[in-house]
XYZ file of C-alpha atoms in Angstrom:
674
model
C 1.136 14.410 41.954
C 4.133 12.154 41.369
C 6.034 12.699 38.156
C 6.278 9.955 35.585
C 10.069 10.026 35.681
C 12.578 11.111 38.282
C 13.705 13.885 35.923
C 11.136 16.565 34.996
C 8.336 14.875 33.081
C 7.199 15.955 29.654
C 3.702 14.836 30.640
C 2.093 17.492 32.843
C -1.494 16.277 32.847
C -1.563 12.540 32.230
C -4.877 10.695 31.932
C -5.868 7.930 34.290
C -4.124 5.229 32.277
C -0.737 6.725 33.182
C -1.726 6.937 36.822
C -2.491 3.219 36.647
C 1.003 2.558 35.338
C 2.756 4.801 37.829
C 1.023 3.288 40.820
C 0.125 -0.134 39.423
C 1.769 -3.433 40.243
C 4.430 -4.821 37.898
C 3.138 -7.291 35.350
C 4.752 -10.706 34.907
C 6.861 -10.720 31.719
C 4.996 -12.119 28.755
C 6.059 -10.230 25.641
C 9.662 -9.333 26.503
C 12.771 -11.171 27.609
C 15.541 -9.281 29.391
C 19.088 -10.449 29.991
C 22.253 -8.660 31.102
C 25.517 -10.128 29.838
C 29.025 -9.973 31.314
C 29.755 -6.738 29.421
C 26.832 -4.988 31.099
C 24.741 -4.923 27.927
C 21.047 -5.357 28.577
C 19.296 -7.284 25.775
C 15.576 -6.564 25.473
C 13.937 -9.071 23.126
C 10.385 -8.384 21.959
C 8.669 -11.726 21.352
C 4.883 -11.784 21.720
C 3.757 -15.373 22.341
C 1.563 -17.268 19.865
C 1.956 -14.538 17.251
C 4.172 -14.034 14.217
C 4.250 -10.265 14.799
C 5.084 -7.823 17.577
C 2.699 -4.894 18.013
C 2.236 -2.112 20.522
C -0.984 -2.125 22.516
C -1.842 -1.256 26.088
C -0.573 -4.592 27.385
C 2.799 -4.517 25.604
C 3.357 -0.835 26.429
C 2.620 -1.450 30.117
C 4.997 -4.400 30.224
C 7.719 -2.448 28.398
C 7.269 0.411 30.845
C 7.761 -1.879 33.858
C 10.829 -3.333 32.172
C 12.270 0.167 31.687
C 11.605 0.931 35.337
C 13.595 -2.170 36.277
C 16.439 -1.144 33.974
C 16.553 2.349 35.511
C 17.450 0.803 38.865
C 19.689 -1.987 37.576
C 23.270 -0.817 38.097
C 24.615 -3.685 35.986
C 23.211 -2.173 32.788
C 25.802 -0.088 30.934
C 24.031 -0.152 27.547
C 20.716 -1.360 26.154
C 19.872 -3.194 22.915
C 16.290 -3.549 21.670
C 15.689 -6.416 19.249
C 12.988 -8.816 18.048
C 12.776 -12.597 18.061
C 10.449 -12.678 15.055
C 11.755 -13.977 11.750
C 10.485 -11.148 9.524
C 9.080 -8.552 11.930
C 10.891 -6.142 14.209
C 7.792 -4.312 15.427
C 4.827 -3.922 13.070
C 3.593 -0.790 14.858
C 0.452 -0.172 16.854
C -2.309 -2.734 17.152
C -4.592 -0.987 14.660
C -7.390 -3.479 15.204
C -7.477 -2.634 18.921
C -7.394 1.093 18.167
C -10.243 0.764 15.663
C -12.507 -0.765 18.317
C -11.641 1.740 21.051
C -13.718 4.684 22.149
C -12.024 7.996 21.412
C -11.103 8.614 25.042
C -9.299 5.270 25.144
C -7.390 6.150 21.962
C -6.292 9.359 23.657
C -5.121 7.332 26.654
C -3.134 5.031 24.395
C -1.430 7.988 22.682
C -0.437 9.401 26.081
C 0.807 6.006 27.166
C 2.993 5.393 24.110
C 4.479 8.876 24.286
C 5.304 8.517 27.971
C 6.830 5.054 27.678
C 8.983 5.957 24.666
C 10.068 9.146 26.421
C 11.112 7.050 29.391
C 13.296 5.036 27.020
C 14.778 8.220 25.540
C 15.693 9.476 29.044
C 17.663 6.383 30.026
C 21.222 7.542 30.699
C 22.862 4.514 29.058
C 23.535 4.090 25.311
C 20.528 2.583 23.532
C 20.731 0.651 20.277
C 17.800 -0.570 18.170
C 18.850 -3.650 16.189
C 16.263 -3.761 13.403
C 15.597 -6.935 11.460
C 12.308 -7.190 9.583
C 9.372 -4.805 9.261
C 9.811 -1.711 11.430
C 6.783 0.470 10.840
C 4.818 3.173 12.608
C 5.145 2.758 16.355
C 7.846 0.169 15.676
C 10.029 2.863 14.155
C 8.944 5.517 16.650
C 10.378 3.512 19.566
C 13.722 3.335 17.741
C 13.725 7.143 17.418
C 14.017 7.180 21.223
C 17.297 5.238 20.898
C 20.776 6.605 20.232
C 21.569 4.271 17.325
C 19.403 2.497 14.816
C 21.109 -0.313 12.937
C 19.397 -2.542 10.373
C 19.840 -5.863 8.639
C 20.138 -5.952 4.862
C 17.344 -8.534 4.672
C 14.590 -8.109 2.063
C 12.121 -8.239 4.961
C 13.548 -5.104 6.574
C 11.246 -2.191 5.743
C 11.314 1.048 7.711
C 8.902 3.972 7.758
C 5.941 5.819 9.195
C 2.818 4.934 7.150
C 0.252 6.441 9.540
C -1.007 9.133 7.139
C -2.108 6.314 4.832
C -4.510 5.291 7.612
C -5.883 8.800 8.079
C -3.844 9.634 11.207
C -0.213 10.649 11.804
C 2.780 9.437 13.854
C 1.878 10.404 17.418
C 4.268 8.441 19.640
C 7.011 10.955 18.990
C 7.575 10.209 15.309
C 6.290 13.538 14.014
C 8.414 15.327 16.621
C 11.678 13.374 16.633
C 12.152 12.483 12.958
C 12.683 16.058 11.723
C 15.286 16.603 14.449
C 17.102 13.506 13.185
C 17.001 13.943 9.385
C 15.726 17.485 8.812
C 12.286 18.875 8.044
C 12.345 18.187 4.295
C 13.087 14.476 4.563
C 10.750 14.070 7.521
C 7.881 15.663 5.611
C 8.523 13.504 2.566
C 8.579 10.294 4.600
C 5.583 11.109 6.790
C 3.260 12.662 4.203
C 3.822 9.874 1.676
C 3.942 7.054 4.244
C 6.605 5.360 2.123
C 8.475 2.339 3.469
C 12.209 2.124 2.755
C 14.472 -0.879 2.500
C 17.547 -0.859 4.720
C 19.869 0.687 2.139
C 17.454 3.507 1.337
C 16.821 4.032 5.061
C 20.545 4.496 5.662
C 20.772 6.948 2.781
C 17.860 8.914 4.267
C 19.535 8.964 7.681
C 16.983 6.765 9.426
C 19.620 4.187 10.374
C 23.375 4.540 10.838
C 24.557 1.084 9.746
C 23.310 -1.723 7.491
C 24.832 -5.187 7.932
C 23.802 -8.829 7.412
C 21.390 -10.023 10.095
C 24.000 -12.304 11.644
C 26.286 -9.311 12.288
C 23.722 -7.128 14.072
C 24.698 -8.389 17.527
C 28.430 -7.825 16.935
C 27.786 -4.295 15.681
C 25.475 -3.557 18.621
C 28.211 -4.669 21.035
C 30.713 -2.339 19.391
C 28.370 0.660 19.458
C 27.535 -0.032 23.113
C 31.138 0.872 23.964
C 31.139 4.094 21.967
C 30.186 7.576 23.025
C 26.499 8.324 22.525
C 25.976 10.391 19.367
C 24.293 13.768 19.618
C 21.815 15.179 17.145
C 23.382 17.193 14.335
C 22.250 20.775 13.936
C 20.073 20.929 10.820
C 20.361 24.445 9.377
C 17.322 23.868 7.178
C 15.146 23.460 10.279
C 15.584 27.175 10.962
C 13.441 27.730 7.881
C 10.788 25.186 8.827
C 7.906 27.730 8.553
C 8.828 28.438 4.911
C 9.439 24.761 4.143
C 6.131 23.892 5.794
C 4.253 26.572 3.834
C 5.617 25.291 0.509
C 5.002 21.664 1.486
C 1.424 22.382 2.536
C 0.728 24.214 -0.703
C 2.105 21.253 -2.661
C 0.067 18.784 -0.597
C -3.144 20.779 -1.030
C -2.532 20.982 -4.769
C -2.128 17.208 -4.903
C -4.866 16.138 -2.463
C -7.253 19.117 -2.827
C -7.564 19.082 0.948
C -9.401 15.756 0.891
C -6.821 13.986 3.084
C -6.608 16.006 6.317
C -4.045 13.658 7.883
C -1.448 14.749 5.332
C -1.975 18.494 5.770
C -2.140 18.089 9.545
C 1.147 16.146 9.465
C 2.816 19.051 7.655
C 1.624 21.448 10.360
C 2.756 19.230 13.231
C 6.180 18.363 11.805
C 7.102 21.942 10.938
C 6.025 23.268 14.349
C 7.308 20.369 16.455
C 10.900 20.637 15.252
C 11.591 23.579 17.581
C 11.554 23.858 21.363
C 10.956 21.156 23.938
C 9.903 17.646 22.975
C 6.793 18.129 25.095
C 5.489 20.798 22.726
C 5.695 18.451 19.771
C 4.037 15.600 21.630
C 1.166 17.873 22.579
C 0.734 18.803 18.913
C 0.710 15.105 18.002
C -1.978 14.315 20.588
C -4.169 17.191 19.496
C -3.850 16.182 15.845
C -4.848 12.560 16.449
C -7.840 13.704 18.490
C -8.999 15.677 15.429
C -8.286 12.937 12.892
C -9.494 9.780 14.610
C -13.124 10.470 13.666
C -12.362 9.506 10.067
C -11.870 5.758 10.107
C -12.523 4.853 6.481
C -8.827 4.438 5.678
C -8.364 2.160 8.680
C -11.363 0.085 7.571
C -9.828 -0.259 4.099
C -6.512 -1.262 5.662
C -8.197 -4.229 7.320
C -10.067 -5.167 4.153
C -6.810 -5.198 2.234
C -4.992 -7.150 4.964
C -7.760 -9.732 4.908
C -7.595 -10.155 1.140
C -3.795 -10.051 0.933
C -3.008 -12.599 3.631
C -5.887 -14.967 4.233
C -6.061 -18.150 2.145
C -9.114 -19.108 0.137
C -11.611 -21.160 2.099
C -11.527 -24.789 1.030
C -9.031 -26.358 -1.322
C -5.288 -26.840 -1.056
C -2.922 -24.236 -2.464
C -0.061 -25.718 -4.463
C 3.228 -23.803 -4.823
C 3.968 -22.246 -8.215
C 7.660 -22.407 -9.161
C 7.476 -22.340 -12.971
C 5.038 -20.415 -15.156
C 4.529 -19.715 -18.826
C 3.343 -16.276 -19.976
C 1.909 -16.203 -23.498
C 2.294 -12.809 -25.123
C 5.179 -10.360 -24.831
C 3.162 -7.169 -25.189
C 2.728 -4.545 -22.493
C 0.632 -6.796 -20.250
C 2.523 -10.028 -20.967
C 5.906 -8.426 -20.318
C 4.569 -6.743 -17.196
C 3.230 -10.036 -15.837
C 6.466 -11.898 -16.673
C 8.458 -9.198 -14.873
C 6.401 -9.287 -11.674
C 6.502 -13.107 -11.564
C 10.271 -13.230 -12.028
C 10.825 -10.492 -9.444
C 9.014 -12.712 -6.923
C 11.186 -15.748 -7.492
C 9.151 -17.598 -10.149
C 10.883 -19.013 -13.220
C 9.104 -17.678 -16.316
C 9.002 -18.826 -19.920
C 7.672 -15.938 -22.036
C 6.420 -16.958 -25.466
C 5.221 -15.082 -28.529
C 4.931 -15.767 -32.256
C 8.076 -13.891 -33.375
C 11.526 -13.135 -32.044
C 10.902 -9.432 -32.693
C 7.892 -9.471 -30.352
C 9.944 -11.231 -27.693
C 12.786 -8.741 -28.110
C 10.400 -5.846 -27.538
C 8.963 -7.622 -24.485
C 12.434 -8.198 -23.022
C 13.287 -4.569 -23.692
C 10.225 -3.535 -21.651
C 11.259 -5.845 -18.819
C 14.835 -4.520 -18.845
C 13.395 -1.010 -18.651
C 11.277 -1.917 -15.620
C 14.215 -3.575 -13.874
C 16.572 -0.686 -14.678
C 14.063 1.841 -13.368
C 13.609 -0.130 -10.134
C 17.396 -0.338 -9.723
C 17.850 3.365 -10.425
C 15.233 4.202 -7.821
C 16.963 1.758 -5.443
C 13.825 -0.320 -5.013
C 15.915 -3.406 -5.772
C 19.618 -4.146 -5.586
C 21.745 -4.947 -8.619
C 21.874 -8.561 -7.479
C 18.074 -8.736 -7.238
C 17.767 -7.127 -10.679
C 20.165 -9.686 -12.166
C 18.293 -12.574 -10.520
C 14.976 -11.285 -11.906
C 16.310 -11.213 -15.459
C 17.975 -14.613 -15.049
C 14.610 -16.202 -14.232
C 13.113 -15.207 -17.611
C 13.602 -17.294 -20.737
C 11.867 -16.913 -24.102
C 10.845 -18.918 -27.160
C 8.809 -18.271 -30.303
C 8.300 -21.945 -31.167
C 5.828 -24.334 -29.508
C 7.504 -26.346 -26.747
C 6.189 -28.847 -24.193
C 4.844 -27.092 -21.097
C 4.097 -30.092 -18.902
C 6.574 -29.001 -16.200
C 4.955 -25.584 -15.852
C 2.451 -25.351 -13.020
C 0.682 -22.315 -14.456
C 0.128 -20.779 -17.881
C -1.055 -17.164 -18.125
C -2.354 -16.130 -21.529
C -1.950 -12.391 -22.127
C -2.622 -12.103 -25.844
C -4.664 -9.454 -27.653
C -8.316 -9.087 -26.564
C -9.757 -11.329 -29.248
C -11.932 -14.298 -28.327
C -11.064 -16.096 -31.579
C -7.335 -15.738 -30.903
C -7.623 -16.744 -27.252
C -9.663 -19.851 -28.109
C -7.014 -20.858 -30.629
C -4.281 -20.422 -28.008
C -6.182 -22.420 -25.382
C -6.897 -25.259 -27.827
C -3.192 -25.431 -28.670
C -2.239 -25.376 -24.986
C -4.364 -28.407 -24.260
C -1.919 -30.550 -26.246
C 1.227 -29.160 -24.590
C 0.432 -28.974 -20.870
C -0.205 -31.600 -18.239
C -3.765 -32.444 -17.213
C -3.481 -30.476 -13.974
C -1.708 -27.367 -15.307
C -3.719 -24.276 -14.368
C -4.735 -22.301 -17.460
C -5.348 -18.622 -16.770
C -6.380 -15.801 -19.064
C -5.565 -12.161 -18.482
C -8.670 -10.710 -20.101
C -10.417 -7.513 -19.089
C -13.910 -8.411 -20.312
C -14.094 -11.602 -22.399
C -15.941 -14.684 -21.156
C -13.725 -17.100 -19.259
C -16.495 -19.713 -19.536
C -16.280 -19.657 -23.332
C -12.520 -20.178 -23.150
C -12.899 -23.068 -20.700
C -15.040 -24.946 -23.235
C -12.060 -25.256 -25.578
C -9.960 -27.453 -23.251
C -10.304 -30.738 -21.377
C -10.686 -30.440 -17.602
C -12.307 -26.959 -17.580
C -12.172 -26.993 -13.785
C -8.520 -25.872 -14.048
C -9.351 -22.747 -16.121
C -9.438 -19.409 -14.332
C -9.168 -15.697 -15.073
C -6.315 -13.595 -13.680
C -7.073 -9.985 -14.576
C -3.970 -7.888 -13.892
C -4.281 -4.118 -14.185
C -1.930 -1.879 -16.150
C 0.815 -1.025 -15.240
C 1.272 -4.438 -13.635
C 4.225 -3.487 -11.404
C 2.273 -0.629 -9.812
C -1.368 -1.695 -9.691
C -2.039 -3.727 -6.529
C -5.267 -5.468 -7.608
C -5.760 -8.775 -9.408
C -9.283 -9.984 -10.161
C -9.512 -13.777 -9.931
C -12.394 -14.862 -12.157
C -14.005 -18.173 -11.252
C -16.459 -20.495 -12.979
C -19.070 -22.786 -11.377
C -16.813 -25.742 -12.169
C -13.571 -24.143 -10.911
C -11.739 -26.584 -8.657
C -11.324 -25.486 -5.001
C -7.630 -26.397 -5.284
C -7.247 -24.224 -8.385
C -8.894 -21.280 -6.647
C -6.787 -21.759 -3.493
C -3.634 -21.931 -5.626
C -4.589 -18.813 -7.585
C -5.258 -16.806 -4.408
C -1.984 -17.924 -2.835
C -0.101 -17.194 -6.068
C -1.461 -13.632 -6.327
C -0.619 -13.012 -2.672
C 2.932 -14.250 -3.286
C 3.251 -11.586 -5.983
C 2.499 -8.936 -3.361
C -0.855 -8.219 -5.003
C -4.331 -8.125 -3.490
C -6.681 -10.757 -4.943
C -10.423 -10.207 -5.202
C -12.436 -13.258 -6.271
C -15.277 -12.552 -8.706
C -17.660 -14.560 -10.876
C -17.353 -14.745 -14.632
C -19.632 -12.013 -15.954
C -19.241 -9.367 -18.673
C -16.700 -6.820 -17.473
C -16.180 -8.882 -14.312
C -16.260 -6.387 -11.406
C -14.100 -3.287 -11.842
C -14.758 -2.694 -15.537
C -18.441 -3.530 -15.086
C -18.729 -0.718 -12.514
C -16.373 1.686 -14.267
C -17.791 1.631 -17.807
C -21.192 3.270 -17.047
C -19.308 6.076 -15.286
C -16.967 6.609 -18.240
C -19.717 6.395 -20.863
C -21.898 8.857 -18.963
C -18.943 11.262 -18.894
C -18.656 10.892 -22.688
C -22.403 11.543 -23.048
C -22.165 14.674 -20.881
C -19.309 15.897 -23.050
C -21.410 15.287 -26.171
C -24.091 17.450 -24.541
C -21.711 20.367 -24.230
C -19.863 20.029 -20.928
C -16.154 20.779 -21.448
C -13.686 17.937 -20.975
C -11.761 19.808 -18.283
C -14.905 20.538 -16.281
C -15.757 16.846 -16.197
C -12.265 15.925 -15.045
C -11.993 18.735 -12.503
C -15.313 17.779 -10.940
C -14.214 14.200 -10.306
C -10.776 15.268 -9.111
C -12.596 17.386 -6.541
C -14.592 14.287 -5.607
C -11.298 12.531 -4.895
C -10.641 10.425 -7.992
C -6.926 10.344 -8.888
C -7.741 11.042 -12.522
C -10.786 12.477 -14.272
C -12.881 10.210 -16.553
C -11.812 11.848 -19.820
C -8.115 11.728 -18.966
C -8.567 8.116 -17.842
C -10.112 7.214 -21.207
C -7.096 8.719 -22.951
C -4.743 6.730 -20.719
C -6.625 3.449 -21.233
C -6.832 3.993 -24.984
C -10.104 4.847 -26.669
C -9.936 1.677 -28.774
C -9.653 -0.481 -25.650
C -12.404 1.464 -23.872
C -14.680 1.165 -26.896
C -14.137 -2.615 -27.040
C -15.022 -3.096 -23.362
C -18.001 -0.745 -23.676
C -19.371 -2.743 -26.629
C -18.987 -6.003 -24.700
C -21.025 -4.609 -21.825
C -23.531 -2.901 -24.115
C -24.245 -6.245 -25.787
C -24.634 -7.938 -22.398
C -26.774 -5.213 -20.800
C -28.423 -3.266 -23.656
C -31.044 -1.729 -21.375
C -28.498 -0.148 -19.032
C -25.394 0.311 -21.175
C -26.625 2.306 -24.169
C -23.894 2.487 -26.778
C -22.532 5.861 -27.875
C -20.778 6.155 -31.201
C -18.590 9.033 -30.002
C -15.704 6.705 -29.187
C -16.135 4.813 -32.464
C -15.798 8.044 -34.439
C -12.642 9.041 -32.570
C -11.132 5.580 -33.041
C -11.984 5.633 -36.765
C -10.173 8.965 -37.017
C -7.090 7.433 -35.385
C -7.554 9.378 -32.170
C -6.870 6.640 -29.638
C -5.783 8.812 -26.722
C -2.357 9.473 -25.297
C -0.651 6.768 -27.368
C -1.510 8.586 -30.624
C -1.208 12.142 -29.326
C -4.909 12.880 -29.683
C -7.928 11.837 -27.669
C -10.121 14.007 -25.510
C -6.888 15.916 -24.886
C -3.987 16.643 -27.197
C -0.474 15.501 -26.352
C 2.978 16.488 -27.536
C 5.928 14.240 -26.667
C 3.669 12.370 -24.255
C 2.721 15.531 -22.337
C -0.804 16.870 -22.166
C -1.608 20.259 -23.674
C -4.003 21.669 -21.100
C -7.230 23.258 -22.309
C -8.848 26.131 -20.467
C -10.701 25.188 -17.282
C -14.224 26.352 -16.548
C -14.532 26.757 -12.788
C -18.257 26.338 -12.428
C -18.723 24.986 -8.877
C -22.489 24.265 -9.103
C -21.885 22.409 -12.357
C -19.046 20.450 -10.731
C -21.279 19.412 -7.847
C -23.957 18.260 -10.285
C -21.401 16.237 -12.269
C -20.088 14.620 -9.083
C -23.568 13.644 -7.927
C -24.463 12.195 -11.318
C -21.278 10.188 -11.877
C -20.789 9.040 -8.270
C -24.379 7.806 -8.235
C -23.767 5.692 -11.355
C -20.714 4.055 -9.770
C -22.566 3.220 -6.550
C -25.642 1.960 -8.403
C -23.628 -0.466 -10.523
C -21.643 -1.572 -7.469
C -24.910 -2.376 -5.689
C -26.145 -4.352 -8.698
C -22.927 -6.390 -8.657
C -23.455 -7.089 -4.969
C -27.054 -8.217 -5.488
C -26.036 -10.419 -8.426
C -23.279 -12.043 -6.378
C -20.505 -10.992 -8.765
C -18.254 -10.560 -5.711
C -18.464 -12.292 -2.353
C -19.425 -9.221 -0.325
C -19.580 -5.429 -0.205
C -16.087 -5.195 1.304
C -14.554 -6.925 -1.727
C -16.358 -4.554 -4.092
C -15.237 -1.463 -2.194
C -11.660 -2.761 -2.021
C -11.545 -3.645 -5.724
C -12.755 -0.189 -6.746
C -10.255 1.584 -4.498
C -7.299 -0.541 -5.635
C -8.351 -0.959 -9.262
C -9.599 2.537 -10.101
C -8.346 4.805 -7.325
C -11.870 5.420 -6.037
C -11.327 7.879 -3.139
C -10.122 5.725 -0.207
C -11.351 8.248 2.344
C -14.901 7.606 1.073
C -14.480 3.899 1.818
C -15.594 2.628 -1.598
C -18.774 3.077 -3.664
C -20.994 0.901 -1.469
C -19.775 2.474 1.763
C -20.277 5.887 0.154
C -23.833 4.960 -0.817
C -24.553 3.751 2.713
C -23.002 6.805 4.384
C -24.656 9.404 2.156
C -27.966 7.662 1.503
C -27.780 8.458 -2.221
C -29.339 5.029 -2.868
C -30.987 2.450 -0.650
C -28.375 0.192 0.878
C-alpha cells in the first residue's frame, strides 16, 4: 500500500478515509487561500466562508491536506506561515457538533485524518510559523504544535489552550503527544487536565508561544522568523521522570475527581507515556483513548447547551446596549456585580447609604482586581481601566442617564420596596430596574414603580467573578425589549443567562433547598455530617450539602428555606435545626462554627465514617429529591425547557456535569418517570 508521505509514515494501518485522501481528487479551494510572495514565503490563510469561525472537520482537513501536498511540490516555497482571516478567531478547534452526530467509526476516522494531516505539516522541510490572533483552542492549537514557531498577538481575544478534557475527551490530533515534548510533562499535564485557556502573555510564560506582539506586527515578525534557522526541541530533563510525575499527577487527579472524570485520568496516562519514543506511539495512545472515552457524551451535550444560552439572543424584542449602570449596595454581592460590570467595559456608579460602606465595597473590588492582576488574568492597564470605570456616592443623585439599575441590597422585601419606590423618582421612564434577589418576589417589587414592564430579576451567584450563571427572572408583563436587553447584557459579562419565571426560589434555589433541608433532617436523625458530605462528593457534587450550608451561611439558608416553606408547606416542611444554630450565633464559616468548626477560615475536619452502603443510600435519597424538584419546575414552566434546568443546576450548584443535569440523570437512570 502507498505510504501517506514520501518519508516513512507514522500511520501504518489507516482507515478508509485516509485512502480516500491519498487517492482522491484535489478539492477546489474553499476554506483556505494560498499565496507565495517574492521572498518565497507561503501564506496559508484559513477563512471559512459564511462563518465567523474556523473549525476543523472532514472537509477542512481534506482541503488542508491537498494544500500541503501542493506545497510539498512547490519549489518556490522557502517558508510557510499559517494565519486566520477571522477577526477574533484563529481556529476554534474541531467541529464538535459534527463529531457529536457521528457514529463512533466515523469519529475514529476523523482522529486518524487529523493526526495524519498535522503530521504532514510537521514533516514539511521548510520553516513553519503559526501566526495566532484570536481564539486558538483544541485542534486549533494542535495544528500549531506541528509548526516550528508559534507567535501570538497581544489581543484580548487571543486565548490558547487544549480544553478537550472539559468535554470528556482528550487532545488526540497530536496535542497530548507533542505538548509535553515542547514544555515538559508537568506543564503539559496541568494545561491538559485542567483545560485552562491562557491569554497570550501567560501562553508565552508557559512556553506555548515564543513571541507576543501587537496584531499588526505579526506579519513582520513572521517574515523575520522565516529567515532564521528552525529551532529544535529543548531536552527536558524532567521528562526522564515522567512515570513518577504521572503517578503523582494521577493520584492528585483521583483525589480531586474521585475517578468520576475518566478523560482527566486517561489524559495523565497518555501524556506521561507519549513523551518518549516515536511520535507514532503517542498518536496511537491518543486514538485508543478517544475510542474509550467517546461513549460518554454528556459533557459535549452540556457544552452545546451552554453555547446556546451564552451566544443566542432572546427571541423577540430588541436588545439595547448598556453603557452606564448603577449598582445599589456595596456589600459582597453589590461590589462583586460592580466589579464584573466594570471589567467588561461598563461605567458603574456604586451607591450605598454611608461612605464607610462604599469604602469597604471599593476595598473588595480592589482586592478582586489585585488578585486577577497577580494571577495574570488581566494586565495592569486592564486593571486600571476597570477601577477607573467605577464611581461612588452615598447621596441620592439623578440616574436618568443610566440604562440599567441593579439593586443588590440586603434580602429584605421592605427595604427593597423602599429602594424601588425611591428609584422611580430618579430614573427615566425606560430605565431597566433589576433586583439581585435569591428568593424574594420580583412581582411584588414591580408593583412599587410605574411601568412595571421594565422590572426584571438578575440573580447573580456568589462569588460573582467566578460563578458563570445568572438567572433572569421575568414577569408576565416584562417587555420583550427588556428581556432581550437583559439576555444580551448578561452575555456581554461573559456569563450564561437562564430565563426563569418569577416563583419562590426561582429555579436553582427552588431545586437546591429540598436537597439541603433533607440533608439537615438526616443529620438530625443521627447521620454524621462527614458521611453526608462524603456520600455526595462520591456522587460527583463539588461540595457536600453540610459544607455548602456553612459556605452559604446558615442565616441565609434559613431565610430562603422559610420563603419556600411558606410557599410550599406540603413539600417543604420547616426544620428548626437551622433556626437554633442561627440563634446561637453559629452561622457557618463566617463565624467559625456551623456544621463544621473553623479556625482562621480553615475547616477542622471531623472523623469520617466510611460506610459505603450508607453512602449509596444517602446518594439515592438526595439525588432523587433534586431530580423530583427539577421535574416539578419543568412541569410548572418555571424554565423554558429541560436543557435550561440541567444547565442552571450544573452552572449554579456544580451538579455533576458528567451526569448531564438532574433531569437527564432522571431520564438515564429511570429513578422517576420522565
